[in-house]
Coordinates of C-alpha atoms in Angstrom, one line a residue:
Chain N
M1110 CA 0.0 0.0 0.2
D1111 CA 1.6 3.4 -1.2
Y1112 CA 0.7 6.6 -0.1
G1113 CA 2.6 8.8 -2.6
T1114 CA 6.3 7.7 -1.5
V1115 CA 5.7 6.4 1.7
T1116 CA 5.0 2.7 1.8
A1117 CA 2.2 2.2 4.5
L1118 CA 2.4 -1.7 4.8
H1119 CA 5.5 -3.9 3.8
D1120 CA 5.0 -7.6 3.2
V1121 CA 2.1 -8.1 5.7
S1122 CA 1.0 -11.5 5.3
F1123 CA -0.9 -13.7 7.7
E1124 CA -3.9 -15.8 8.1
I1125 CA -7.0 -15.4 10.2
K1126 CA -9.0 -18.4 11.5
D1127 CA -13.0 -18.8 11.1
N1128 CA -14.8 -17.8 13.8
E1129 CA -11.8 -15.8 15.6
F1130 CA -11.5 -12.4 17.5
F1131 CA -8.5 -11.4 16.0
T1132 CA -6.9 -7.9 16.8
L1133 CA -4.5 -5.5 14.9
L1134 CA -2.7 -3.6 17.7
G1135 CA -0.1 -0.7 17.3
P1136 CA 0.6 2.8 17.7
S1137 CA -1.2 5.2 15.5
G1138 CA 0.3 5.4 12.1
C1139 CA 1.7 1.6 12.0
G1140 CA -0.7 0.9 9.1
K1141 CA -3.2 -1.3 11.3
T1142 CA -6.0 1.2 9.9
T1143 CA -4.6 0.8 6.4
L1144 CA -4.8 -3.0 6.7
L1145 CA -8.5 -2.8 7.8
R1146 CA -9.2 -0.7 5.1
L1147 CA -7.8 -2.6 2.5
I1148 CA -9.9 -5.9 3.7
A1149 CA -12.9 -3.4 3.3
G1150 CA -12.0 -2.3 0.0
F1151 CA -11.5 1.3 0.8
E1152 CA -7.8 1.5 -0.2
E1153 CA -6.5 -0.5 -3.2
A1154 CA -3.3 -2.6 -2.5
T1155 CA -0.4 -1.9 -4.7
A1156 CA 0.4 -5.5 -4.6
G1157 CA -0.7 -8.6 -3.2
E1158 CA -3.8 -10.4 -2.4
I1159 CA -6.5 -10.7 0.2
R1160 CA -8.4 -14.3 0.0
L1161 CA -11.8 -14.6 1.9
F1162 CA -12.6 -18.4 2.5
G1163 CA -10.5 -19.0 -0.6
E1164 CA -11.8 -16.3 -3.0
D1165 CA -9.6 -13.3 -3.9
I1166 CA -11.2 -10.1 -3.1
A1167 CA -8.7 -7.9 -3.5
R1168 CA -10.1 -6.5 -6.8
L1169 CA -13.6 -6.6 -5.5
D1170 CA -15.3 -3.0 -4.9
P1171 CA -16.3 -2.7 -1.2
N1172 CA -20.1 -3.3 -2.0
H1173 CA -19.1 -6.5 -3.4
R1174 CA -17.4 -7.6 -0.3
P1175 CA -19.1 -10.0 2.2
V1176 CA -17.7 -7.8 5.0
N1177 CA -18.9 -4.9 6.9
T1178 CA -17.4 -2.3 9.0
V1179 CA -17.9 -0.6 12.6
F1180 CA -16.6 2.9 11.9
Q1181 CA -14.5 4.7 14.5
H1182 CA -16.9 7.5 14.6
Y1183 CA -19.7 5.5 13.9
A1184 CA -20.8 7.2 10.4
L1185 CA -24.5 6.5 11.2
F1186 CA -26.6 7.8 8.6
P1187 CA -28.0 11.2 9.8
H1188 CA -31.1 11.6 7.8
M1189 CA -32.5 7.9 8.8
S1190 CA -33.9 6.7 12.0
V1191 CA -32.1 3.8 14.2
I1192 CA -34.2 0.9 12.6
D1193 CA -33.3 2.3 8.9
N1194 CA -29.7 2.5 9.5
V1195 CA -30.0 -1.0 10.8
A1196 CA -31.7 -2.1 8.0
F1197 CA -29.7 -0.3 5.2
G1198 CA -27.6 -3.2 4.3
L1199 CA -30.5 -5.6 3.9
K1200 CA -32.3 -3.1 1.9
M1201 CA -29.4 -2.8 -0.7
K1202 CA -29.3 -6.3 -0.8
G1203 CA -32.6 -6.6 -1.9
V1204 CA -34.5 -7.9 1.1
D1205 CA -38.0 -7.0 1.3
L1206 CA -39.6 -4.6 3.8
A1207 CA -40.9 -6.7 6.3
T1208 CA -38.0 -9.3 6.4
R1209 CA -35.6 -6.7 6.7
R1210 CA -37.7 -4.7 9.4
A1211 CA -37.9 -7.9 11.4
R1212 CA -34.4 -8.8 11.2
A1213 CA -33.3 -5.2 12.2
G1214 CA -35.6 -5.5 14.9
Q1215 CA -33.8 -8.8 16.1
M1216 CA -30.5 -6.9 15.9
L1217 CA -31.6 -3.9 17.8
E1218 CA -33.0 -6.6 20.6
M1219 CA -29.1 -8.1 20.6
V1220 CA -27.7 -4.8 21.4
H1221 CA -30.5 -4.0 24.0
L1222 CA -31.9 -1.2 22.1
S1223 CA -35.4 -2.4 20.8
S1224 CA -37.1 0.9 22.4
F1225 CA -35.1 3.1 20.3
S1226 CA -35.8 2.2 17.0
D1227 CA -37.7 4.9 15.8
R1228 CA -35.3 7.5 17.2
M1229 CA -33.0 9.5 14.9
H1230 CA -29.3 8.5 16.3
T1231 CA -28.7 12.4 17.3
Q1232 CA -31.2 11.5 20.3
L1233 CA -28.7 8.8 21.3
S1234 CA -25.6 8.5 23.7
G1235 CA -22.4 7.7 22.5
G1236 CA -22.4 4.3 23.9
Q1237 CA -26.0 3.8 22.2
Q1238 CA -24.8 5.2 18.9
Q1239 CA -22.0 2.7 19.1
R1240 CA -24.4 -0.1 19.7
V1241 CA -26.6 0.9 16.6
A1242 CA -23.4 0.9 14.7
L1243 CA -22.7 -2.5 15.5
A1244 CA -26.1 -3.8 14.8
R1245 CA -26.0 -1.9 11.6
A1246 CA -22.7 -4.0 10.6
L1247 CA -24.0 -7.3 11.8
A1248 CA -27.5 -7.1 10.3
P1249 CA -26.4 -8.3 6.8
Q1250 CA -24.5 -11.5 8.2
P1251 CA -20.9 -10.5 6.9
K1252 CA -18.6 -13.3 6.9
V1253 CA -16.3 -11.2 8.5
L1254 CA -17.1 -8.1 10.8
L1255 CA -14.2 -5.2 10.9
L1256 CA -14.3 -2.7 13.7
D1257 CA -12.0 0.1 13.3
E1258 CA -11.1 1.5 16.9
P1259 CA -14.8 1.5 17.9
L1260 CA -14.3 1.9 21.5
S1261 CA -12.1 5.0 21.7
A1262 CA -14.7 7.5 21.4
L1263 CA -16.2 6.1 24.8
D1264 CA -15.4 6.9 28.4
L1265 CA -13.6 4.6 30.6
K1266 CA -16.7 2.9 32.3
L1267 CA -18.4 2.1 29.1
R1268 CA -15.5 1.1 27.1
Q1269 CA -15.0 -1.8 29.9
A1270 CA -18.5 -2.8 29.5
M1271 CA -18.5 -2.7 25.6
R1272 CA -15.4 -5.0 25.6
V1273 CA -17.5 -7.8 27.6
E1274 CA -20.6 -7.2 25.2
L1275 CA -18.5 -7.1 21.9
K1276 CA -16.7 -10.5 23.1
S1277 CA -20.0 -12.0 23.8
L1278 CA -21.4 -10.9 20.7
Q1279 CA -18.7 -12.4 18.6
E1280 CA -19.2 -16.0 20.4
Q1281 CA -23.0 -15.4 20.0
T1282 CA -22.9 -14.9 16.3
G1283 CA -19.8 -16.8 15.5
I1284 CA -18.8 -14.3 13.1
T1285 CA -14.9 -13.5 12.4
F1286 CA -14.3 -9.9 14.1
I1287 CA -11.0 -8.1 13.0
F1288 CA -10.5 -5.5 15.5
V1289 CA -8.3 -2.7 15.3
T1290 CA -6.9 -0.6 18.4
H1291 CA -4.1 1.1 19.7
D1292 CA -5.3 0.4 23.2
Q1293 CA -3.1 -2.8 24.6
E1294 CA -5.7 -3.6 27.4
E1295 CA -8.5 -3.8 24.8
A1296 CA -6.5 -6.2 22.8
L1297 CA -5.3 -8.3 25.8
T1298 CA -8.8 -8.6 27.1
M1299 CA -10.9 -9.5 24.0
S1300 CA -8.8 -11.2 21.4
D1301 CA -8.2 -14.8 20.6
R1302 CA -4.7 -13.4 18.8
I1303 CA -3.3 -10.4 18.3
A1304 CA -1.1 -9.1 15.5
V1305 CA 1.2 -6.3 17.0
M1306 CA 2.1 -4.0 14.2
S1307 CA 4.8 -1.1 13.9
A1308 CA 6.0 0.9 10.9
G1309 CA 3.9 -1.1 8.5
R1310 CA 4.9 -4.4 9.6
V1311 CA 3.5 -7.2 11.8
Q1312 CA 6.2 -7.6 14.6
Q1313 CA 4.4 -10.8 16.4
I1314 CA 1.3 -12.7 16.0
G1315 CA -0.1 -14.7 19.0
T1316 CA -2.4 -15.2 21.9
A1317 CA -2.7 -12.4 24.5
K1318 CA -0.5 -14.8 26.7
E1319 CA 2.2 -15.5 24.2
I1320 CA 2.8 -11.8 23.4
Y1321 CA 2.5 -10.7 26.9
E1322 CA 5.0 -13.4 28.2
A1323 CA 7.0 -14.1 25.2
P1324 CA 7.5 -10.6 23.3
I1325 CA 9.5 -11.3 20.2
N1326 CA 11.3 -8.1 20.3
H1327 CA 12.0 -4.9 22.0
F1328 CA 8.9 -3.0 20.3
V1329 CA 6.4 -5.8 21.4
A1330 CA 8.1 -6.0 24.7
D1331 CA 7.7 -2.1 25.3
F1332 CA 4.4 -1.6 23.7
I1333 CA 2.5 -4.5 25.6
G1334 CA 2.0 -3.9 29.1
E1335 CA 4.7 -2.0 31.1
T1336 CA 8.0 -3.1 31.5
N1337 CA 11.6 -1.8 32.8
I1338 CA 13.9 -2.1 29.6
I1339 CA 17.7 -2.2 31.0
Q1340 CA 20.5 -2.3 28.6
V1341 CA 22.6 -5.4 30.0
N1342 CA 26.0 -7.2 29.1
V1343 CA 25.1 -11.2 28.5
L1344 CA 28.5 -12.9 30.1
S1345 CA 27.6 -16.6 29.5
I1346 CA 25.0 -18.9 28.2
M1347 CA 24.7 -22.1 30.2
G1348 CA 21.8 -24.5 28.9
D1349 CA 18.5 -22.5 29.2
Q1350 CA 20.3 -19.9 31.6
A1351 CA 22.1 -16.9 30.9
L1352 CA 24.0 -14.7 33.1
V1353 CA 24.0 -11.0 32.8
Q1354 CA 25.4 -8.2 34.3
L1355 CA 23.5 -4.8 35.2
P1356 CA 25.0 -1.5 34.7
G1357 CA 26.1 -1.2 38.3
G1358 CA 27.9 -4.7 38.2
Q1359 CA 25.1 -6.7 39.7
Q1360 CA 24.6 -10.3 38.0
I1361 CA 21.4 -12.2 37.6
S1362 CA 20.4 -15.2 35.5
C1363 CA 17.5 -15.3 33.3
P1364 CA 15.9 -17.4 30.6
A1365 CA 18.3 -17.8 27.9
A1366 CA 15.9 -17.4 25.2
A1367 CA 17.3 -15.0 22.1
A1368 CA 20.3 -14.5 24.3
K1369 CA 23.7 -13.8 22.5
I1370 CA 26.8 -12.8 24.3
G1371 CA 27.4 -9.3 24.5
P1372 CA 25.3 -6.3 25.0
Q1373 CA 21.4 -6.6 24.8
H1374 CA 18.1 -5.2 26.3
L1375 CA 16.4 -7.1 29.2
S1376 CA 12.7 -6.4 30.0
I1377 CA 11.9 -7.0 33.8
R1378 CA 7.9 -6.8 34.0
P1379 CA 7.2 -4.6 37.2
E1380 CA 4.5 -6.9 38.6
R1381 CA 6.7 -9.8 38.5
V1382 CA 9.1 -8.3 40.9
S1383 CA 8.7 -8.5 44.7
L1384 CA 10.2 -6.4 47.5
G1385 CA 12.1 -8.1 50.2
G1386 CA 12.4 -12.0 49.8
I1387 CA 15.6 -13.8 48.9
G1388 CA 16.6 -10.8 46.8
H1389 CA 18.2 -11.2 43.4
L1390 CA 19.0 -7.4 43.3
S1391 CA 19.4 -4.7 45.7
G1392 CA 18.5 -0.7 45.4
T1393 CA 16.8 2.0 46.9
V1394 CA 13.4 3.2 47.1
E1395 CA 12.9 6.6 45.1
R1396 CA 9.4 7.4 45.2
L1397 CA 5.8 5.9 45.6
V1398 CA 2.8 6.6 43.2
Y1399 CA -0.2 5.4 44.3
L1400 CA -2.5 3.8 41.5
G1401 CA -5.8 2.6 43.5
T1402 CA -5.5 -0.9 43.5
D1403 CA -1.7 -0.9 43.1
L1404 CA 1.2 0.6 44.3
L1405 CA 4.1 1.7 41.7
V1406 CA 7.6 1.8 43.6
L1407 CA 10.3 3.5 41.5
T1408 CA 13.5 2.1 42.7
Q1409 CA 17.3 3.0 41.9
L1410 CA 19.3 -0.1 41.7
E1411 CA 22.7 0.1 42.8
G1412 CA 24.9 1.3 40.0
G1413 CA 22.4 3.4 38.7
A1414 CA 19.5 1.9 36.6
A1415 CA 16.2 2.5 37.4
L1416 CA 13.6 -0.4 38.2
Q1417 CA 9.7 0.2 38.6
V1418 CA 8.2 -2.5 40.9
R1419 CA 4.2 -2.8 40.9
V1420 CA 2.9 -4.3 44.2
Q1421 CA -0.9 -4.7 45.1
N1422 CA -2.2 -2.3 47.8
A1423 CA -3.9 -5.3 49.4
R1424 CA -0.7 -7.3 49.6
L1425 CA 1.2 -4.6 51.5
T1426 CA 2.2 -4.7 54.9
G1427 CA 5.4 -3.0 55.6
L1428 CA 5.1 0.2 53.4
P1429 CA 8.8 1.2 52.2
K1430 CA 9.6 5.0 52.4
P1431 CA 11.6 7.0 49.9
G1432 CA 15.2 6.4 50.9
D1433 CA 14.9 2.8 52.1
S1434 CA 17.2 0.2 50.9
V1435 CA 15.3 -2.6 49.6
T1436 CA 16.0 -6.1 48.2
L1437 CA 14.2 -7.2 45.2
T1438 CA 13.1 -10.7 44.1
L1439 CA 12.4 -11.5 40.4
E1440 CA 9.5 -14.2 40.3
E1441 CA 9.0 -16.6 37.5
G1442 CA 8.9 -15.0 34.0
A1443 CA 9.9 -11.8 35.1
S1444 CA 12.9 -11.2 33.2
R1445 CA 13.3 -11.7 29.4
L1446 CA 16.2 -11.2 26.9
L1447 CA 14.8 -9.1 23.9
V1448 CA 16.2 -9.1 20.1
D1449 CA 16.2 -5.4 19.1
Chain X
M1303 CA -5.9 28.7 53.1
A1304 CA -5.4 29.7 49.6
L1305 CA -8.9 29.6 48.2
L1306 CA -12.1 28.8 49.5
I1307 CA -14.9 28.4 47.6
K1308 CA -18.5 28.4 48.7
S1309 CA -21.5 28.4 46.4
T1310 CA -25.2 28.3 47.0
G1311 CA -25.7 28.0 43.2
A1312 CA -24.8 30.0 40.0
Q1313 CA -26.6 32.1 37.7
S1314 CA -25.5 34.0 34.5
N1315 CA -26.3 37.7 34.5
G1316 CA -28.7 39.0 32.4
Y1317 CA -27.9 40.6 29.3
R1318 CA -31.1 40.5 27.8
G1319 CA -31.8 44.1 28.1
I1320 CA -28.7 45.2 27.0
I1321 CA -28.8 42.8 23.9
G1322 CA -32.1 44.5 22.8
R1323 CA -30.8 48.0 22.9
L1324 CA -27.7 46.8 20.8
L1325 CA -30.0 45.0 18.3
A1326 CA -31.6 48.3 17.6
P1327 CA -29.6 49.6 14.8
T1328 CA -30.4 46.1 12.9
W1329 CA -34.1 46.7 13.3
L1330 CA -33.6 50.3 11.9
V1331 CA -32.0 49.0 8.9
I1332 CA -34.7 46.5 8.3
G1333 CA -37.4 49.0 8.9
I1334 CA -35.6 51.4 6.3
F1335 CA -34.3 48.9 3.8
L1336 CA -36.8 46.3 4.0
L1337 CA -40.0 47.0 5.5
F1338 CA -40.6 50.5 4.2
P1339 CA -39.9 49.8 0.6
V1340 CA -42.3 46.9 0.4
L1341 CA -44.9 48.7 2.3
L1342 CA -44.7 51.8 -0.2
M1343 CA -44.9 49.2 -3.1
A1344 CA -48.0 47.9 -1.8
V1345 CA -49.6 51.3 -1.3
Y1346 CA -48.5 52.4 -4.7
S1347 CA -50.2 49.5 -6.3
F1348 CA -53.3 50.7 -5.0
L1349 CA -53.2 54.3 -6.1
T1350 CA -54.1 56.0 -9.6
K1351 CA -51.5 56.4 -12.4
E1352 CA -50.6 60.0 -13.2
F1353 CA -49.9 60.7 -17.0
R1354 CA -46.2 61.5 -16.9
G1355 CA -45.3 58.8 -14.6
G1356 CA -45.9 58.9 -10.7
V1357 CA -49.3 58.5 -9.1
E1358 CA -52.2 60.4 -7.6
W1359 CA -53.4 59.8 -4.1
D1360 CA -56.5 58.1 -5.3
F1361 CA -57.4 54.6 -4.1
T1362 CA -58.5 52.3 -6.6
L1363 CA -57.9 48.6 -7.9
A1364 CA -57.4 49.6 -11.4
A1365 CA -53.9 48.2 -11.4
Y1366 CA -55.2 44.9 -10.3
D1367 CA -57.8 45.0 -12.8
Q1368 CA -55.9 45.9 -15.6
F1369 CA -53.7 42.9 -14.7
F1370 CA -56.1 40.0 -14.3
V1371 CA -59.3 41.5 -16.5
T1372 CA -59.9 42.6 -19.9
R1373 CA -63.0 44.4 -21.4
G1374 CA -62.0 44.4 -25.1
L1375 CA -59.8 47.2 -26.7
F1376 CA -62.4 50.2 -26.1
G1377 CA -63.4 48.7 -22.6
D1378 CA -67.0 48.3 -23.4
E1379 CA -67.0 44.0 -23.8
P1380 CA -68.1 42.1 -20.9
A1381 CA -65.2 41.2 -18.4
Q1382 CA -62.9 38.3 -19.4
I1383 CA -59.8 37.1 -18.1
E1384 CA -56.6 39.0 -19.6
W1385 CA -54.2 36.3 -20.5
T1386 CA -51.4 38.7 -21.6
Y1387 CA -49.6 39.3 -18.2
I1388 CA -50.4 35.6 -17.0
G1389 CA -49.0 34.3 -19.7
I1390 CA -45.7 36.4 -19.4
F1391 CA -45.9 35.4 -15.8
W1392 CA -46.0 31.6 -16.6
R1393 CA -43.4 32.2 -19.3
S1394 CA -40.8 33.8 -16.9
I1395 CA -41.9 31.0 -14.2
W1396 CA -40.9 28.6 -16.8
Q1397 CA -37.8 30.1 -17.9
A1398 CA -36.9 30.6 -14.3
A1399 CA -37.4 26.9 -13.5
L1400 CA -35.4 25.9 -16.7
A1401 CA -32.3 28.1 -15.7
T1402 CA -32.4 26.8 -12.0
I1403 CA -32.3 23.0 -13.3
T1404 CA -29.5 23.9 -15.8
C1405 CA -27.5 25.7 -12.9
L1406 CA -28.2 22.5 -10.7
V1407 CA -27.1 20.1 -13.3
I1408 CA -23.8 22.0 -14.1
G1409 CA -23.5 23.4 -10.5
F1410 CA -23.8 20.3 -8.4
P1411 CA -20.7 18.6 -10.0
T1412 CA -18.8 21.6 -10.1
A1413 CA -19.4 22.3 -6.3
W1414 CA -18.7 18.7 -5.8
F1415 CA -15.5 18.9 -7.9
I1416 CA -14.4 22.0 -5.7
A1417 CA -15.3 20.7 -2.2
T1418 CA -13.4 17.6 -2.8
Q1419 CA -10.3 19.2 -4.0
A1420 CA -7.4 19.7 -1.2
P1421 CA -8.1 22.4 1.3
R1422 CA -5.7 24.7 -0.1
S1423 CA -6.8 24.5 -3.6
R1424 CA -10.5 25.0 -3.0
G1425 CA -9.9 28.7 -2.1
V1426 CA -8.2 28.9 -5.7
W1427 CA -11.3 27.2 -7.3
L1428 CA -13.6 29.3 -5.4
F1429 CA -11.7 32.4 -6.4
L1430 CA -12.0 31.4 -10.1
I1431 CA -15.6 31.0 -9.8
T1432 CA -16.4 34.8 -8.6
I1433 CA -13.8 36.3 -10.8
P1434 CA -16.2 37.2 -13.3
Y1435 CA -18.6 38.7 -10.8
W1436 CA -16.3 41.5 -10.6
V1437 CA -17.3 42.9 -13.4
N1438 CA -20.7 44.6 -13.5
L1439 CA -23.8 42.3 -14.5
L1440 CA -24.9 44.8 -17.4
I1441 CA -21.5 44.6 -19.0
R1442 CA -21.1 41.0 -18.7
T1443 CA -24.8 40.6 -20.3
V1444 CA -23.8 43.0 -23.4
S1445 CA -20.6 41.2 -23.8
L1446 CA -22.7 37.9 -24.0
K1447 CA -24.7 39.3 -26.5
F1448 CA -21.7 40.7 -28.8
L1449 CA -20.4 36.9 -28.3
I1450 CA -23.1 35.1 -29.6
R1451 CA -24.8 37.4 -32.4
D1452 CA -24.9 36.4 -35.9
N1453 CA -21.4 38.0 -37.0
G1454 CA -19.9 37.6 -33.6
P1455 CA -16.8 35.7 -32.4
L1456 CA -18.7 32.3 -31.8
N1457 CA -20.3 32.3 -35.3
E1458 CA -17.2 33.4 -37.1
F1459 CA -15.1 30.8 -35.6
L1460 CA -18.0 28.0 -36.3
L1461 CA -18.1 29.5 -40.0
G1462 CA -14.2 29.9 -40.1
I1463 CA -13.6 25.9 -39.1
G1464 CA -16.4 24.8 -41.4
L1465 CA -18.6 23.4 -39.0
I1466 CA -21.6 25.5 -40.3
D1467 CA -22.9 27.1 -43.1
S1468 CA -24.9 29.9 -41.9
P1469 CA -24.7 31.9 -38.6
L1470 CA -26.2 30.1 -35.6
P1471 CA -29.6 32.3 -34.8
L1472 CA -28.9 32.3 -31.2
I1473 CA -29.5 35.9 -30.3
N1474 CA -33.1 36.7 -29.6
T1475 CA -34.1 33.4 -28.7
N1476 CA -35.1 31.5 -25.5
L1477 CA -31.9 29.7 -25.6
A1478 CA -29.9 32.9 -25.3
V1479 CA -31.9 34.0 -22.4
Q1480 CA -31.4 30.8 -20.9
L1481 CA -27.6 31.1 -21.5
G1482 CA -27.7 35.0 -20.2
L1483 CA -29.6 33.5 -16.7
F1484 CA -27.4 30.3 -16.4
Y1485 CA -24.1 32.6 -16.5
S1486 CA -25.6 35.6 -14.3
Y1487 CA -26.7 33.1 -11.4
L1488 CA -24.6 30.0 -11.5
P1489 CA -22.3 31.1 -8.4
F1490 CA -25.4 31.3 -6.3
M1491 CA -26.2 27.4 -7.1
V1492 CA -22.2 26.7 -6.8
L1493 CA -21.7 28.1 -3.5
P1494 CA -24.5 26.8 -1.1
I1495 CA -24.2 23.3 -2.7
Y1496 CA -20.2 23.8 -2.1
A1497 CA -20.8 24.8 1.7
S1498 CA -22.9 21.5 2.4
V1499 CA -20.7 19.3 0.4
E1500 CA -17.6 20.6 2.2
R1501 CA -19.3 19.8 5.5
Y1502 CA -20.2 16.1 4.0
N1503 CA -18.6 13.2 6.0
F1504 CA -17.3 11.0 3.3
A1505 CA -17.6 8.1 6.0
Y1506 CA -21.3 7.9 5.3
S1507 CA -20.3 7.1 1.4
E1508 CA -17.8 4.8 2.8
A1509 CA -20.3 3.1 5.2
A1510 CA -23.0 3.1 2.3
A1511 CA -20.4 1.2 0.1
D1512 CA -19.4 -1.2 2.8
L1513 CA -23.5 -2.1 3.3
Y1514 CA -23.8 -3.2 -0.5
A1515 CA -25.0 0.2 -2.0
N1516 CA -23.4 0.9 -5.5
R1517 CA -22.3 4.5 -6.3
W1518 CA -25.7 5.8 -7.8
T1519 CA -27.5 4.3 -4.8
T1520 CA -25.4 6.1 -2.6
L1521 CA -25.7 9.2 -4.1
R1522 CA -29.4 9.0 -4.3
E1523 CA -29.9 7.5 -0.8
I1524 CA -27.1 9.1 1.3
V1525 CA -25.4 12.0 -0.4
L1526 CA -28.4 14.0 -1.7
P1527 CA -30.7 13.6 1.1
I1528 CA -27.8 15.0 3.6
V1529 CA -26.6 17.8 1.1
K1530 CA -30.3 18.8 0.3
P1531 CA -30.2 22.1 2.4
G1532 CA -27.4 23.1 0.1
I1533 CA -29.3 22.3 -3.0
I1534 CA -32.3 23.9 -1.8
A1535 CA -30.9 27.4 -0.8
G1536 CA -29.0 27.3 -4.1
C1537 CA -32.3 26.5 -6.3
I1538 CA -34.0 29.4 -4.3
L1539 CA -31.1 31.6 -4.7
V1540 CA -31.2 31.0 -8.7
F1541 CA -35.1 30.7 -9.1
V1542 CA -35.9 33.9 -7.3
P1543 CA -33.7 36.2 -9.2
S1544 CA -34.2 34.6 -12.4
L1545 CA -38.1 35.2 -12.1
G1546 CA -37.4 38.8 -11.7
A1547 CA -34.6 39.0 -14.3
F1548 CA -34.6 41.9 -16.9
L1549 CA -31.3 42.3 -18.2
S1550 CA -30.9 39.1 -19.9
P1551 CA -34.3 38.8 -21.3
D1552 CA -34.1 42.5 -22.5
L1553 CA -30.6 42.2 -24.1
L1554 CA -30.3 38.5 -25.2
G1555 CA -34.0 37.7 -25.8
G1556 CA -36.4 39.4 -28.2
A1557 CA -40.0 40.5 -27.9
K1558 CA -40.7 36.9 -27.8
T1559 CA -39.1 36.5 -24.6
F1560 CA -40.8 39.3 -22.7
M1561 CA -40.2 38.3 -18.9
I1562 CA -41.8 39.7 -15.8
G1563 CA -38.6 41.7 -14.8
S1564 CA -39.0 43.8 -17.9
L1565 CA -42.7 44.4 -17.8
I1566 CA -42.0 45.7 -14.2
D1567 CA -38.9 47.5 -15.6
E1568 CA -41.0 49.3 -18.4
Q1569 CA -43.8 50.5 -15.8
F1570 CA -41.3 53.0 -14.2
K1571 CA -39.6 54.2 -17.3
G1572 CA -40.1 57.9 -18.7
S1573 CA -43.6 59.0 -19.5
Q1574 CA -45.2 55.7 -20.9
G1575 CA -44.7 54.2 -17.4
N1576 CA -47.5 53.3 -15.3
W1577 CA -46.2 53.2 -11.6
P1578 CA -49.4 51.4 -9.7
F1579 CA -49.5 48.9 -12.7
G1580 CA -45.7 48.2 -12.1
A1581 CA -46.1 48.1 -8.1
A1582 CA -49.1 45.8 -8.8
S1583 CA -46.8 43.3 -10.8
A1584 CA -44.3 43.4 -8.3
M1585 CA -46.3 42.7 -5.6
I1586 CA -48.1 39.7 -7.4
L1587 CA -44.7 38.4 -8.5
M1588 CA -43.6 38.6 -4.5
S1589 CA -46.7 36.9 -3.4
L1590 CA -46.0 34.0 -5.9
V1591 CA -42.6 33.6 -4.5
L1592 CA -43.6 33.8 -1.3
I1593 CA -46.4 31.2 -1.6
V1594 CA -43.6 28.6 -3.1
L1595 CA -41.2 29.5 0.0
M1596 CA -44.1 28.8 2.4
F1597 CA -44.7 25.3 0.9
Y1598 CA -41.2 24.8 1.2
A1599 CA -41.0 25.8 4.7
R1600 CA -43.9 23.5 5.7
A1601 CA -42.7 20.7 3.8
A1602 CA -39.3 21.1 5.6
A1603 CA -41.0 21.6 9.2
R1604 CA -42.8 18.5 8.3
E1605 CA -39.6 16.5 7.7
D1606 CA -37.9 17.5 10.6
Q1607 CA -40.4 16.1 12.8
P1608 CA -39.3 12.5 13.5

């Protein structure tokens, strides 16, 4: 996909399974929306193919593709009532009035908006408009439903409720969902599989657990969840363990996956480090940040590297104070060496 | 304590009185330049004509009688409907409607084209559209007359390249009047449509295509209903002045294409004029326009109710 001289997507190639909740995740400008628009038919690929159940749809106009889209800002037709919006796709497919009204009614029931069918969408709240957009895209029973950051315009509470609802809708209808988002929490909570994208390339594809626990490179580790990334020196590799040296001279062992002797980046997940215990590392508490359910402890390791530790507030007994010396224990799966 | 806030409720200060006084000049302008002339015209239409132009302050319905009723050449036959002026009105409405349709057919794609250009070049295109209107309408209409007359540049050119054997009889025809009206009022169609297309969210078109609508259906079911206010504004802005136009029919059309504008224009010229009759014709024209607009307003209001 070329925009002038900028290539928006490079060699992107993957398969999406039937009935899957598949998420394209990445920062803005990574090409995820372009990819979605390619599938919908709003953009044309300069090279490549898009196969839907074996049929190449890459050269079809959008109105001939059996996929429907939930747009980021919904794009509900402003001159039509809610039910007419939902029935529009069926009308275009030539379904007769009685059938399409009945079907649109069912769709509205499914998104809990039956009593709103004769309203104009300007009389609905953001969350309700979102549901209408969803019902409209599901009504023609597409083979694939495309969702372009549909939750980004909603407030936090509604967004969280919609995540659950979207997932259950997907299971209920059995339709393949392709969901685009820049919000990693959304991606982790809903998806069967996630494709992490950056700079027009797919960096990693896998389940939420795979991507979170075994990030393939620096970008994925940094983008998914919070992590401490520390420049280390790999001293030796013994079987499945590698011995690494931190900037201050402290040494720890970590899984040898992706390890090579010499300088490398090490990721340490803040929630898999605990204060006290046997103590792989030692350092000083710099500052405490209260996050509600959690407490973020910013520490300075001996020798300079900063390390954030996340502890649950409930679990906390002896609260450390800034200036205290602490020992830090790395739990199973806390650290991982990264490919750049 | 840096700041203590205690509130038992809030209310905005009333600016109503001041706004009323600030609006006084507006009412003055509307009164002097809109209401007063119309009222004056209405009063004149009921007065008696003076022979050298002007009016005598004698109340009469003669002007309206002259417009609608005939009693033969010498005024001694039984009253019948006078078709002359109704005919002129009918022809004017027809001409104005045709000009409106032409402007719409050409103006809509033009406005669409401009509105879909990159934002920076839109200004240039709009500027190009308005450039001819920096020249006075009379001069432009006269120029058009020179262009399309029998031995004008257009015919000379067509004769020169051998496309035609004798000059096209363009001048003094309905076609010439249409051309003049179209040329005079096209921007009034383009600009309001441009304004509404520019605000049109093209995601609607994508959504329609996504929901299996082809291009024509998208235009008919989605685009046109949404940009309708601009189209209607454009049609009104072209139709109303076309109906009362007198320069194009006068200069480009002949006696056969006589329109309301020219009829009214003549009543106020020199000693041949008839002020009350001119005023009455203008009042009838205005009522006609108002009735059309009222129907439109009522239709629009009905549509707005869900």
